[in-house]
């Protein structure tokens, strides 16, 4: 049994996902002249899943794909942080993690708050509890390098999923990310832009739901499940926000 399965358990025995409700009965946005086909397709996905984003969201947002190496280093910065707080020292010496960070200049892709995690005890409970959101950040970044598509249900990742990403969709700790990247196929820019726009729309519905509007599916928790959508959207928007840091990524809705 993997370390993440021990800590977080598996989804194998969980109940089936709740049936999505609140489908849109009529597409009032078909006749909006300025709306792009991409946005119409994404609104279809949202409404069919029970999300109700506003149909007046702008479609021209000046998105520009950032270099693959930057996306890779952000993913691996998260990997280092997760390993730091989730794997005991006796299983993975801290020197191995710190060398990986230094050799690949990963501190440049961490926030000040994230860097501070590397100064706390490896078994710090507060840091361990907070790291779960990094799982959600990691999923879209790993998808760019071949992992499965991030889901829109708002359910948190399992420990098994994160273990799969760290083991099979990232560079080894003794390796070079630049070398690892050389033979990696990535998601097309078109598919990435579509996915980012979809989560932009979902995030709008979530934000409205957090303010009390009926804009999310039945059984969807606007805060808990909505936080998952928020974190996945953060990574997707970061990937198409060239020359913008993680902290300054525009997550407005």
PDB file of C-alpha atoms in Angstrom, residues 44-178:
ATOM      1  CA  UNK A  44     -23.110  23.507 -22.990  1.00  0.00           C
ATOM      2  CA  UNK A  45     -20.811  21.427 -20.782  1.00  0.00           C
ATOM      3  CA  UNK A  46     -21.483  23.635 -17.762  1.00  0.00           C
ATOM      4  CA  UNK A  47     -25.257  23.715 -18.072  1.00  0.00           C
ATOM      5  CA  UNK A  48     -25.505  20.016 -18.843  1.00  0.00           C
ATOM      6  CA  UNK A  49     -23.552  19.326 -15.644  1.00  0.00           C
ATOM      7  CA  UNK A  50     -25.773  21.599 -13.544  1.00  0.00           C
ATOM      8  CA  UNK A  51     -23.538  24.689 -13.409  1.00  0.00           C
ATOM      9  CA  UNK A  52     -25.025  28.041 -14.408  1.00  0.00           C
ATOM     10  CA  UNK A  53     -22.327  30.584 -15.227  1.00  0.00           C
ATOM     11  CA  UNK A  54     -23.363  33.948 -16.575  1.00  0.00           C
ATOM     12  CA  UNK A  55     -23.498  34.023 -20.360  1.00  0.00           C
ATOM     13  CA  UNK A  56     -22.007  37.521 -20.458  1.00  0.00           C
ATOM     14  CA  UNK A  57     -18.453  36.562 -19.465  1.00  0.00           C
ATOM     15  CA  UNK A  58     -15.888  38.108 -21.834  1.00  0.00           C
ATOM     16  CA  UNK A  59     -14.309  35.802 -24.386  1.00  0.00           C
ATOM     17  CA  UNK A  60     -11.230  37.860 -25.302  1.00  0.00           C
ATOM     18  CA  UNK A  61      -8.934  37.693 -22.264  1.00  0.00           C
ATOM     19  CA  UNK A  62      -5.479  37.999 -23.797  1.00  0.00           C
ATOM     20  CA  UNK A  63      -4.371  34.485 -22.907  1.00  0.00           C
ATOM     21  CA  UNK A  64      -0.878  33.420 -24.036  1.00  0.00           C
ATOM     22  CA  UNK A  65       0.682  30.000 -23.481  1.00  0.00           C
ATOM     23  CA  UNK A  66       3.708  30.075 -21.211  1.00  0.00           C
ATOM     24  CA  UNK A  67       6.812  27.953 -21.987  1.00  0.00           C
ATOM     25  CA  UNK A  68       6.505  24.243 -21.230  1.00  0.00           C
ATOM     26  CA  UNK A  69       9.565  24.364 -18.969  1.00  0.00           C
ATOM     27  CA  UNK A  70       7.808  26.836 -16.680  1.00  0.00           C
ATOM     28  CA  UNK A  71       4.735  24.625 -16.495  1.00  0.00           C
ATOM     29  CA  UNK A  72       6.973  21.654 -15.738  1.00  0.00           C
ATOM     30  CA  UNK A  73       8.865  23.472 -13.010  1.00  0.00           C
ATOM     31  CA  UNK A  74       5.667  24.610 -11.320  1.00  0.00           C
ATOM     32  CA  UNK A  75       4.470  20.983 -11.301  1.00  0.00           C
ATOM     33  CA  UNK A  76       7.767  19.811  -9.846  1.00  0.00           C
ATOM     34  CA  UNK A  77       7.795  22.579  -7.238  1.00  0.00           C
ATOM     35  CA  UNK A  78       4.486  21.148  -6.025  1.00  0.00           C
ATOM     36  CA  UNK A  79       5.982  17.650  -6.120  1.00  0.00           C
ATOM     37  CA  UNK A  80       8.816  18.736  -3.824  1.00  0.00           C
ATOM     38  CA  UNK A  81       6.413  20.376  -1.364  1.00  0.00           C
ATOM     39  CA  UNK A  82       4.120  17.354  -1.258  1.00  0.00           C
ATOM     40  CA  UNK A  83       7.028  14.977  -0.677  1.00  0.00           C
ATOM     41  CA  UNK A  84       8.365  17.223   2.070  1.00  0.00           C
ATOM     42  CA  UNK A  85       5.256  16.992   4.237  1.00  0.00           C
ATOM     43  CA  UNK A  86       3.746  13.686   3.127  1.00  0.00           C
ATOM     44  CA  UNK A  87       6.721  11.304   3.127  1.00  0.00           C
ATOM     45  CA  UNK A  88       8.585  10.641   6.386  1.00  0.00           C
ATOM     46  CA  UNK A  89      12.264  11.502   6.662  1.00  0.00           C
ATOM     47  CA  UNK A  90      13.199   7.843   7.127  1.00  0.00           C
ATOM     48  CA  UNK A  91      11.635   7.020   3.750  1.00  0.00           C
ATOM     49  CA  UNK A  92      13.028  10.039   1.908  1.00  0.00           C
ATOM     50  CA  UNK A  93      15.901  12.079   3.376  1.00  0.00           C
ATOM     51  CA  UNK A  94      15.421  15.835   3.197  1.00  0.00           C
ATOM     52  CA  UNK A  95      18.760  16.298   1.453  1.00  0.00           C
ATOM     53  CA  UNK A  96      17.386  14.455  -1.567  1.00  0.00           C
ATOM     54  CA  UNK A  97      14.407  16.804  -1.851  1.00  0.00           C
ATOM     55  CA  UNK A  98      16.469  19.943  -1.244  1.00  0.00           C
ATOM     56  CA  UNK A  99      19.044  18.912  -3.848  1.00  0.00           C
ATOM     57  CA  UNK A 100      16.270  18.327  -6.382  1.00  0.00           C
ATOM     58  CA  UNK A 101      14.900  21.806  -5.677  1.00  0.00           C
ATOM     59  CA  UNK A 102      18.317  23.466  -5.940  1.00  0.00           C
ATOM     60  CA  UNK A 103      19.470  21.589  -9.046  1.00  0.00           C
ATOM     61  CA  UNK A 104      16.298  22.528 -10.917  1.00  0.00           C
ATOM     62  CA  UNK A 105      15.865  26.080  -9.536  1.00  0.00           C
ATOM     63  CA  UNK A 106      12.405  25.208  -8.233  1.00  0.00           C
ATOM     64  CA  UNK A 107      12.321  27.918  -5.583  1.00  0.00           C
ATOM     65  CA  UNK A 108      11.763  30.345  -8.463  1.00  0.00           C
ATOM     66  CA  UNK A 109       8.424  28.608  -8.983  1.00  0.00           C
ATOM     67  CA  UNK A 110       7.297  28.642  -5.350  1.00  0.00           C
ATOM     68  CA  UNK A 111       5.515  31.376  -3.453  1.00  0.00           C
ATOM     69  CA  UNK A 112       7.037  32.811  -0.273  1.00  0.00           C
ATOM     70  CA  UNK A 113       4.489  30.858   1.747  1.00  0.00           C
ATOM     71  CA  UNK A 114       5.401  27.644  -0.051  1.00  0.00           C
ATOM     72  CA  UNK A 115       9.105  28.192   0.541  1.00  0.00           C
ATOM     73  CA  UNK A 116       8.377  28.523   4.247  1.00  0.00           C
ATOM     74  CA  UNK A 117       7.002  24.962   4.249  1.00  0.00           C
ATOM     75  CA  UNK A 118      10.563  23.764   3.638  1.00  0.00           C
ATOM     76  CA  UNK A 119      11.567  25.260   7.007  1.00  0.00           C
ATOM     77  CA  UNK A 120       9.005  23.351   9.096  1.00  0.00           C
ATOM     78  CA  UNK A 121       9.213  19.846  10.453  1.00  0.00           C
ATOM     79  CA  UNK A 122       8.504  17.102   7.930  1.00  0.00           C
ATOM     80  CA  UNK A 123       5.630  15.892  10.125  1.00  0.00           C
ATOM     81  CA  UNK A 124       4.072  19.324  10.750  1.00  0.00           C
ATOM     82  CA  UNK A 125       0.352  18.628  10.931  1.00  0.00           C
ATOM     83  CA  UNK A 126      -0.768  22.099   9.872  1.00  0.00           C
ATOM     84  CA  UNK A 127       1.412  22.022   6.748  1.00  0.00           C
ATOM     85  CA  UNK A 128       0.226  18.500   5.983  1.00  0.00           C
ATOM     86  CA  UNK A 129      -3.433  19.517   6.224  1.00  0.00           C
ATOM     87  CA  UNK A 130      -2.869  22.484   3.914  1.00  0.00           C
ATOM     88  CA  UNK A 131      -0.979  20.563   1.250  1.00  0.00           C
ATOM     89  CA  UNK A 132      -4.129  18.870  -0.067  1.00  0.00           C
ATOM     90  CA  UNK A 133      -4.933  21.927  -2.178  1.00  0.00           C
ATOM     91  CA  UNK A 134      -1.595  21.445  -3.952  1.00  0.00           C
ATOM     92  CA  UNK A 135      -2.966  18.117  -5.156  1.00  0.00           C
ATOM     93  CA  UNK A 136      -5.663  20.034  -7.019  1.00  0.00           C
ATOM     94  CA  UNK A 137      -3.089  22.444  -8.464  1.00  0.00           C
ATOM     95  CA  UNK A 138      -1.008  19.488  -9.638  1.00  0.00           C
ATOM     96  CA  UNK A 139      -3.752  17.735 -11.611  1.00  0.00           C
ATOM     97  CA  UNK A 140      -4.084  20.231 -14.529  1.00  0.00           C
ATOM     98  CA  UNK A 141      -0.305  20.669 -14.669  1.00  0.00           C
ATOM     99  CA  UNK A 142       0.166  16.904 -14.912  1.00  0.00           C
ATOM    100  CA  UNK A 143      -2.644  16.689 -17.511  1.00  0.00           C
ATOM    101  CA  UNK A 144      -0.556  18.952 -19.733  1.00  0.00           C
ATOM    102  CA  UNK A 145       2.112  16.221 -19.717  1.00  0.00           C
ATOM    103  CA  UNK A 146      -0.167  13.250 -20.316  1.00  0.00           C
ATOM    104  CA  UNK A 147      -2.203  12.597 -17.173  1.00  0.00           C
ATOM    105  CA  UNK A 148      -5.983  12.240 -17.494  1.00  0.00           C
ATOM    106  CA  UNK A 149      -8.224  15.305 -17.831  1.00  0.00           C
ATOM    107  CA  UNK A 150      -9.129  17.211 -14.654  1.00  0.00           C
ATOM    108  CA  UNK A 151     -12.709  16.502 -13.602  1.00  0.00           C
ATOM    109  CA  UNK A 152     -15.354  19.175 -13.057  1.00  0.00           C
ATOM    110  CA  UNK A 153     -17.320  17.448 -10.276  1.00  0.00           C
ATOM    111  CA  UNK A 154     -15.479  19.253  -7.496  1.00  0.00           C
ATOM    112  CA  UNK A 155     -14.424  16.009  -5.813  1.00  0.00           C
ATOM    113  CA  UNK A 156     -10.928  16.154  -4.331  1.00  0.00           C
ATOM    114  CA  UNK A 157      -8.145  13.997  -5.695  1.00  0.00           C
ATOM    115  CA  UNK A 158      -7.326  10.773  -3.919  1.00  0.00           C
ATOM    116  CA  UNK A 159      -3.921   9.952  -2.508  1.00  0.00           C
ATOM    117  CA  UNK A 160      -3.607   7.232  -5.135  1.00  0.00           C
ATOM    118  CA  UNK A 161      -4.031   9.772  -7.922  1.00  0.00           C
ATOM    119  CA  UNK A 162      -1.348  12.020  -6.490  1.00  0.00           C
ATOM    120  CA  UNK A 163       0.975   9.061  -6.067  1.00  0.00           C
ATOM    121  CA  UNK A 164       0.385   8.152  -9.718  1.00  0.00           C
ATOM    122  CA  UNK A 165       1.263  11.694 -10.814  1.00  0.00           C
ATOM    123  CA  UNK A 166       4.424  11.831  -8.704  1.00  0.00           C
ATOM    124  CA  UNK A 167       5.570   8.383  -9.819  1.00  0.00           C
ATOM    125  CA  UNK A 168       4.624   8.349 -13.499  1.00  0.00           C
ATOM    126  CA  UNK A 169       4.143  11.925 -14.730  1.00  0.00           C
ATOM    127  CA  UNK A 170       7.091  13.753 -13.201  1.00  0.00           C
ATOM    128  CA  UNK A 171      10.871  13.660 -13.266  1.00  0.00           C
ATOM    129  CA  UNK A 172      12.785  11.462 -10.802  1.00  0.00           C
ATOM    130  CA  UNK A 173      14.375  13.254  -7.865  1.00  0.00           C
ATOM    131  CA  UNK A 174      17.882  12.650  -9.173  1.00  0.00           C
ATOM    132  CA  UNK A 175      17.021  13.905 -12.641  1.00  0.00           C
ATOM    133  CA  UNK A 176      16.979  17.111 -14.650  1.00  0.00           C
ATOM    134  CA  UNK A 177      13.583  18.552 -15.527  1.00  0.00           C
ATOM    135  CA  UNK A 178      14.994  19.965 -18.768  1.00  0.00           C
TER     136      UNK A 178
END
